[in-house]
PDB file of C-alpha atoms and ligand atoms in Angstrom:
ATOM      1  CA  UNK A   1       0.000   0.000   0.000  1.00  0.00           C
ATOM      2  CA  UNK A   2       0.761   3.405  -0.140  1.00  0.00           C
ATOM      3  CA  UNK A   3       1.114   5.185   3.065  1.00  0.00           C
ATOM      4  CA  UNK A   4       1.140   9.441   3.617  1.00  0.00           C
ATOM      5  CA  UNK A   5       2.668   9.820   7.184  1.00  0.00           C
ATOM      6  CA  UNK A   6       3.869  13.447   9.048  1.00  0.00           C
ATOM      7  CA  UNK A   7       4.568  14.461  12.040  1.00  0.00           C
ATOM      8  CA  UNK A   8       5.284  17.526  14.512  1.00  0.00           C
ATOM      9  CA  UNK A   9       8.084  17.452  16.617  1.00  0.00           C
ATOM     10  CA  UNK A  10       6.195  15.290  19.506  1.00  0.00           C
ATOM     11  CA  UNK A  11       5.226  13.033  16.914  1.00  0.00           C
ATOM     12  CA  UNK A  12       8.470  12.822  14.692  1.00  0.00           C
ATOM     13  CA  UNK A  13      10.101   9.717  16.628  1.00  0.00           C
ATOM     14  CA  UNK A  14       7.035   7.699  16.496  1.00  0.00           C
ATOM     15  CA  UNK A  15       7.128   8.730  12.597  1.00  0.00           C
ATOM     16  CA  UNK A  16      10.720   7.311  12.376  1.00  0.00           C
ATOM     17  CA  UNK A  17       9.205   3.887  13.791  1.00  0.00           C
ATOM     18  CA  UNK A  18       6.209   3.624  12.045  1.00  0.00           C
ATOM     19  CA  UNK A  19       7.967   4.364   8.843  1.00  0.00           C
ATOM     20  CA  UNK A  20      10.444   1.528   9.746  1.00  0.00           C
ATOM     21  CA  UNK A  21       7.819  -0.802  10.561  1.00  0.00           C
ATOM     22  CA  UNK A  22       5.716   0.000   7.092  1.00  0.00           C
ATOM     23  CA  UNK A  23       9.133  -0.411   5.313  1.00  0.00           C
ATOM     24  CA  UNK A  24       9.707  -3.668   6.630  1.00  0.00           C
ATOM     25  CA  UNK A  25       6.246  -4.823   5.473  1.00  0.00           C
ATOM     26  CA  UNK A  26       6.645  -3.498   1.879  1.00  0.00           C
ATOM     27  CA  UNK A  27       4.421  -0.570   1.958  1.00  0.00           C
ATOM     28  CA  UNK A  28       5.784   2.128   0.286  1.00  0.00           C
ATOM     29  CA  UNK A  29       5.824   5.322   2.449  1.00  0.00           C
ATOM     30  CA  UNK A  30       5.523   9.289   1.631  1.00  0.00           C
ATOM     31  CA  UNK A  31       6.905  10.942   4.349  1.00  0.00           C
ATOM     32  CA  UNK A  32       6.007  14.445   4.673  1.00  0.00           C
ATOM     33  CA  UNK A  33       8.287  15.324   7.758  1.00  0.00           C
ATOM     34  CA  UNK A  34       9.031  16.820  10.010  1.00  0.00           C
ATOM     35  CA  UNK A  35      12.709  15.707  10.288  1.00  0.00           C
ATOM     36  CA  UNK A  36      13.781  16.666  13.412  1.00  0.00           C
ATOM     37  CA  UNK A  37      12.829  17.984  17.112  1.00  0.00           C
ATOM     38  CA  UNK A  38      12.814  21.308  16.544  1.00  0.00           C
ATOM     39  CA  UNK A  39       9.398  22.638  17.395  1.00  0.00           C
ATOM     40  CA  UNK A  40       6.937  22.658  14.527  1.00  0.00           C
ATOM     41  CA  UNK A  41       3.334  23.422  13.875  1.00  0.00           C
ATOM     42  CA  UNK A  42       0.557  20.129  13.646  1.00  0.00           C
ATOM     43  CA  UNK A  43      -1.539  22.109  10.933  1.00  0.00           C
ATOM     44  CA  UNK A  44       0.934  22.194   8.213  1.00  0.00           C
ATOM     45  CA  UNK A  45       1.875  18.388   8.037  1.00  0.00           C
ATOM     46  CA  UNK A  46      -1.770  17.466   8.785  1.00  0.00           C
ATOM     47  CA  UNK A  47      -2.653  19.157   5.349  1.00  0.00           C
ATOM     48  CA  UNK A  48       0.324  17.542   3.508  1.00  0.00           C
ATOM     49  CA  UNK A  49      -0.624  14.274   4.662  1.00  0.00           C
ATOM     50  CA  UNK A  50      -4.967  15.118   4.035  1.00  0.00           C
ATOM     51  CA  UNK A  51      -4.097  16.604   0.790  1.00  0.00           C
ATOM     52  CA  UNK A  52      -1.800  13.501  -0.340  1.00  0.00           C
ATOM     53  CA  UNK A  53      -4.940  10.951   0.628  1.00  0.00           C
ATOM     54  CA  UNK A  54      -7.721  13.449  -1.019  1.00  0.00           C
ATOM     55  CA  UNK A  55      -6.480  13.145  -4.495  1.00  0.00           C
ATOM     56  CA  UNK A  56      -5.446   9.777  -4.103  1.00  0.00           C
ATOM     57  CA  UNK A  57      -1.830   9.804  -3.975  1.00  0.00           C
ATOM     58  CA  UNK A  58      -1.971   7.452  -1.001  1.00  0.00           C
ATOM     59  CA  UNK A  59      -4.193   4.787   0.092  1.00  0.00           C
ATOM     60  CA  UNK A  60      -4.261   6.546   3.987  1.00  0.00           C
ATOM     61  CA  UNK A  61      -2.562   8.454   5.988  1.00  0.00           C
ATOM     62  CA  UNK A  62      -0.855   8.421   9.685  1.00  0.00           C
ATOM     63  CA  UNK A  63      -0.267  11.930  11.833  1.00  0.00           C
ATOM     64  CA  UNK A  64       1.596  12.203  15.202  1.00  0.00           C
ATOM     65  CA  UNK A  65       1.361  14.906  17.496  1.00  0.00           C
ATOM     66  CA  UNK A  66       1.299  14.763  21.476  1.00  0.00           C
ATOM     67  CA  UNK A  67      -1.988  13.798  21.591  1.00  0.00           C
ATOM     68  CA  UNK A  68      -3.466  13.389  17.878  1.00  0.00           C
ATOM     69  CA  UNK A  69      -6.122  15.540  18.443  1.00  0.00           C
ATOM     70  CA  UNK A  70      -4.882  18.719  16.847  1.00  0.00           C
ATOM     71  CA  UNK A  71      -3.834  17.141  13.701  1.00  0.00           C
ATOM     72  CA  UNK A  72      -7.170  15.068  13.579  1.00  0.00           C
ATOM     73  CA  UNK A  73      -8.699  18.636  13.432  1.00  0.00           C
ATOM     74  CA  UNK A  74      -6.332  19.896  11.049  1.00  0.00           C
ATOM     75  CA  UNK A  75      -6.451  17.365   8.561  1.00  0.00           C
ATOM     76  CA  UNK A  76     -10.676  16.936   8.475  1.00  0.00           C
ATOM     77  CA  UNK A  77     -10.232  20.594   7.354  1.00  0.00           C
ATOM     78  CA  UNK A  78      -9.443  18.896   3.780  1.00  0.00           C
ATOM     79  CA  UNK A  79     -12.460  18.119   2.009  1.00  0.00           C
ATOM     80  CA  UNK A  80     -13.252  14.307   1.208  1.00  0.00           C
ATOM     81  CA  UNK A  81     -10.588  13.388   4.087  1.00  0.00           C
ATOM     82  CA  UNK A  82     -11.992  11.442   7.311  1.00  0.00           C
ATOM     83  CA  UNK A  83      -9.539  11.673  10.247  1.00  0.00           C
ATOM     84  CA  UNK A  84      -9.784   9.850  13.664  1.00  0.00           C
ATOM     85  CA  UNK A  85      -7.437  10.008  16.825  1.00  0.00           C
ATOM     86  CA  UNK A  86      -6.909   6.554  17.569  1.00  0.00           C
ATOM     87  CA  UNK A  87      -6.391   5.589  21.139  1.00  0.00           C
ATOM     88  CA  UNK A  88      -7.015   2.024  21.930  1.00  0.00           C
ATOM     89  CA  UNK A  89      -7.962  -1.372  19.899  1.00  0.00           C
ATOM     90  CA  UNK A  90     -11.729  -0.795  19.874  1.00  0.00           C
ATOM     91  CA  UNK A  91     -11.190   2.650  18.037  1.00  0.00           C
ATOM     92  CA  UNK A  92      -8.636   1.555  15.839  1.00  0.00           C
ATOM     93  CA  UNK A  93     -11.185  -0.491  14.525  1.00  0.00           C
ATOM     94  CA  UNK A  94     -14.333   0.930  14.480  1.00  0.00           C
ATOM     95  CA  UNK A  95     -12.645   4.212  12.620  1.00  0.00           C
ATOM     96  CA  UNK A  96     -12.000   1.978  10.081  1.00  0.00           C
ATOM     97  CA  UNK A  97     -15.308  -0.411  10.077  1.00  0.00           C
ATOM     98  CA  UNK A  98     -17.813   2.446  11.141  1.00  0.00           C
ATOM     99  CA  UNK A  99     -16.539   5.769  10.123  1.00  0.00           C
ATOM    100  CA  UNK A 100     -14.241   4.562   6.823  1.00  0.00           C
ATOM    101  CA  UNK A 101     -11.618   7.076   8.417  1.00  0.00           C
ATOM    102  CA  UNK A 102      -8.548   7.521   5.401  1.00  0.00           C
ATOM    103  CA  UNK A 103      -6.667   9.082   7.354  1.00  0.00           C
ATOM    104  CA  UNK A 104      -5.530   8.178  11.552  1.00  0.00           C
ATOM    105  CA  UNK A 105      -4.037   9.938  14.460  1.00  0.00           C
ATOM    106  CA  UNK A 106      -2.198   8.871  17.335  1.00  0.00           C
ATOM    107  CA  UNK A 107      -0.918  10.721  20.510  1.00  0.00           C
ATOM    108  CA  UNK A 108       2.776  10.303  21.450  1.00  0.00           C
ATOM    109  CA  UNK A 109       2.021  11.229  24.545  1.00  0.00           C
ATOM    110  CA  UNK A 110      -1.373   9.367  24.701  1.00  0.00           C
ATOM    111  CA  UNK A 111       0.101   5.871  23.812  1.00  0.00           C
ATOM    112  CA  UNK A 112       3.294   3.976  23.961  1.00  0.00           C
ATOM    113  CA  UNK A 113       4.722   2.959  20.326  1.00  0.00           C
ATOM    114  CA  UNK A 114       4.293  -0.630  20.890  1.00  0.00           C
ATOM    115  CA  UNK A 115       0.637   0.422  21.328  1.00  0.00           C
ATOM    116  CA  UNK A 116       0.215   2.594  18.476  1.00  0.00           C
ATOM    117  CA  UNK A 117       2.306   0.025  16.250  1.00  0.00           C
ATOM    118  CA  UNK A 118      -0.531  -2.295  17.420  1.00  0.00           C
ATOM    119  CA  UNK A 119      -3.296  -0.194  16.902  1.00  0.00           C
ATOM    120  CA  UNK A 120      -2.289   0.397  13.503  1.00  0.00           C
ATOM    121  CA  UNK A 121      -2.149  -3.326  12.553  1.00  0.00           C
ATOM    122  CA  UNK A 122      -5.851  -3.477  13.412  1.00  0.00           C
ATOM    123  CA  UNK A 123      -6.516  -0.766  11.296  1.00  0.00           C
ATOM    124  CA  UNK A 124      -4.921  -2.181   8.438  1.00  0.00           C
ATOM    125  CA  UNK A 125      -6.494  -5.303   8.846  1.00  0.00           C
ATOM    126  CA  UNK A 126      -9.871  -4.369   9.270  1.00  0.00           C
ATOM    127  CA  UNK A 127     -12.392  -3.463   6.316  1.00  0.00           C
ATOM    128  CA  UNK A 128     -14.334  -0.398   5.229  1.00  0.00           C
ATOM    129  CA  UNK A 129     -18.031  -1.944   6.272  1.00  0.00           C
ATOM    130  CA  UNK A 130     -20.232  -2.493   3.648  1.00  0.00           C
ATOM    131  CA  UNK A 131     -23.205  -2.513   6.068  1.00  0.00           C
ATOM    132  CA  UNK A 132     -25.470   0.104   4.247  1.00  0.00           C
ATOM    133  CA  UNK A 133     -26.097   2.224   8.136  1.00  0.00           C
ATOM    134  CA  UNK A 134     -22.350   2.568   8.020  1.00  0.00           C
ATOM    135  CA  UNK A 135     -22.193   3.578   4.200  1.00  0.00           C
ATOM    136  CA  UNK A 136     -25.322   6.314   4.533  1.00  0.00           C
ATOM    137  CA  UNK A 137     -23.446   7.834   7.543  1.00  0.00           C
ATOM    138  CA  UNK A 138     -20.594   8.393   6.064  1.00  0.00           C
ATOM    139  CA  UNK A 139     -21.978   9.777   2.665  1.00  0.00           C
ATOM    140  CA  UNK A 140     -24.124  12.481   5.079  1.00  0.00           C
ATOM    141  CA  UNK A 141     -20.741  13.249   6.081  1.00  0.00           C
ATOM    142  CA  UNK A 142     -20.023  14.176   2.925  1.00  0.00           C
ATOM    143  CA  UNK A 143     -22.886  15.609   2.095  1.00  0.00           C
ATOM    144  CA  UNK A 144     -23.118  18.207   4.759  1.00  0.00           C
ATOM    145  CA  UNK A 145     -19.526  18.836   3.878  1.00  0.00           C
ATOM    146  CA  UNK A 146     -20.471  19.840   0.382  1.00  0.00           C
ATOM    147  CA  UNK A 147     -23.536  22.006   1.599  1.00  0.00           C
ATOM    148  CA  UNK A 148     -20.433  23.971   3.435  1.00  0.00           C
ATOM    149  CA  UNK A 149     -18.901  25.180   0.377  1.00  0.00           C
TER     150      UNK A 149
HETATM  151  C1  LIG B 201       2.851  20.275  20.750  1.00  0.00           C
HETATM  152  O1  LIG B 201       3.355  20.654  21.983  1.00  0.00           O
HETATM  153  C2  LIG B 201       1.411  19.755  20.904  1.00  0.00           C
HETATM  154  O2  LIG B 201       0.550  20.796  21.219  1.00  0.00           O
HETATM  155  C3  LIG B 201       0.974  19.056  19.632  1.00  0.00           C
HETATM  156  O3  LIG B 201       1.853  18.034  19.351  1.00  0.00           O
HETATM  157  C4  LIG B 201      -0.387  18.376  19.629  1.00  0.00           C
HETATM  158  O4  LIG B 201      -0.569  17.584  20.754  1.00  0.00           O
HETATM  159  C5  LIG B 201      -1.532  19.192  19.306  1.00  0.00           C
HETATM  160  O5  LIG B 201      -2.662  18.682  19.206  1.00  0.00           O
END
C-alpha cells in the first residue's frame, strides 16, 4: 500500500518507527516530515498528509502529534478526508469499520509505540463496512460537507 505519514516534533520519533515498521512490510511510504525535534506546527503536516490521501496519492494516511487531536482537526479541514485520533484497539477499529476514516491519528504522549504500532495493525487489517447504516453515515458526512462550500 501506499502510506502518507507526518509528524510535529512530539510526533516525529514515532514517525521514524512507524515508517520503519511500514518499510519492513513493503508498503511504500511518503513521508512528509518533520525531520527533526525542533518545534513545529501540527496544521501544516496534517494538510500535507490530508491533501496527499484526497487526491489519491496514497491509500491513507498516519499523523503524530502529542496527543493526535490537533492534527485530527487539522487534517478533516481537507475536504473528502476522514480523520480519527486513535487511542485504543476498539477505536482503531471501528474508525475503520464504522466511520471509513482515510486518514488516523495517534498521541505520542497518549500511547506507547508498541501500542500505536498495534493499533495500527488493526486498522490495516480491518475493512471499510459495507453494512449500508455505516455507508449512509458516512456519505451524510459528505454531504453536509459539500452544503459547506
Ligand atoms: C505540541 O506541543 C502539541 O501541542 C501538539 O503536538 C499536539 O498535541 C496538538 O494537538
Amino acid at each position: 500500500m501506499k502510506i502518507a505519514i507526518g509528524a510535529d516534533h512530539a510526533g516525529f520519533e514515532y514517525k521514524q518507527k512507524i515508517a520503519k515498521y511500514l518499510i519492513n512490510q513493503e508498503h511504500e511510504i511518503m513521508d512528509f516530515g518533520t525531520d527533526s525535534l525542533d518545534a513545529t506546527d501540527y496544521p501544516d503536516y496534517a494538510v500535507l498528509v490530508a491533501k496527499a490521501v484526497s487526491m489519491g496519492k496514497a491509500d491513507f494516511g498516519i499523523l503524530i502529534c502529542g496527543t493526535g487531536i490537533g492534527m485530527s482537526i487539522a487534517a478533516n479541514k481537507v475536504k473528502g478526508v476522514r480523520a480519527a485520533v486513535v487511542s485504543t484497539r476498539f477505536t482503531a477499529e471501528s474508525s475503520k469499520t464504522h466511520n471509513h476514516a482515510n486518514v488516523i491519528t495517534f498521541g505520542s504522549r497518549v500511547n506507547s509505540i508498541e501500542e500505536v504500532l498495534s493499533f495500527l495493525q488493526t486498522y490495516m487489517q480491518a475493512s471499510y463496512s459495507e453494512d449500508t447504516r455505516h455507508i449512509a453515515r458516512v456519505e451524510k458526512i459528505g454531504k453536509y460537507e459539500n452544503e459547506n462550500e
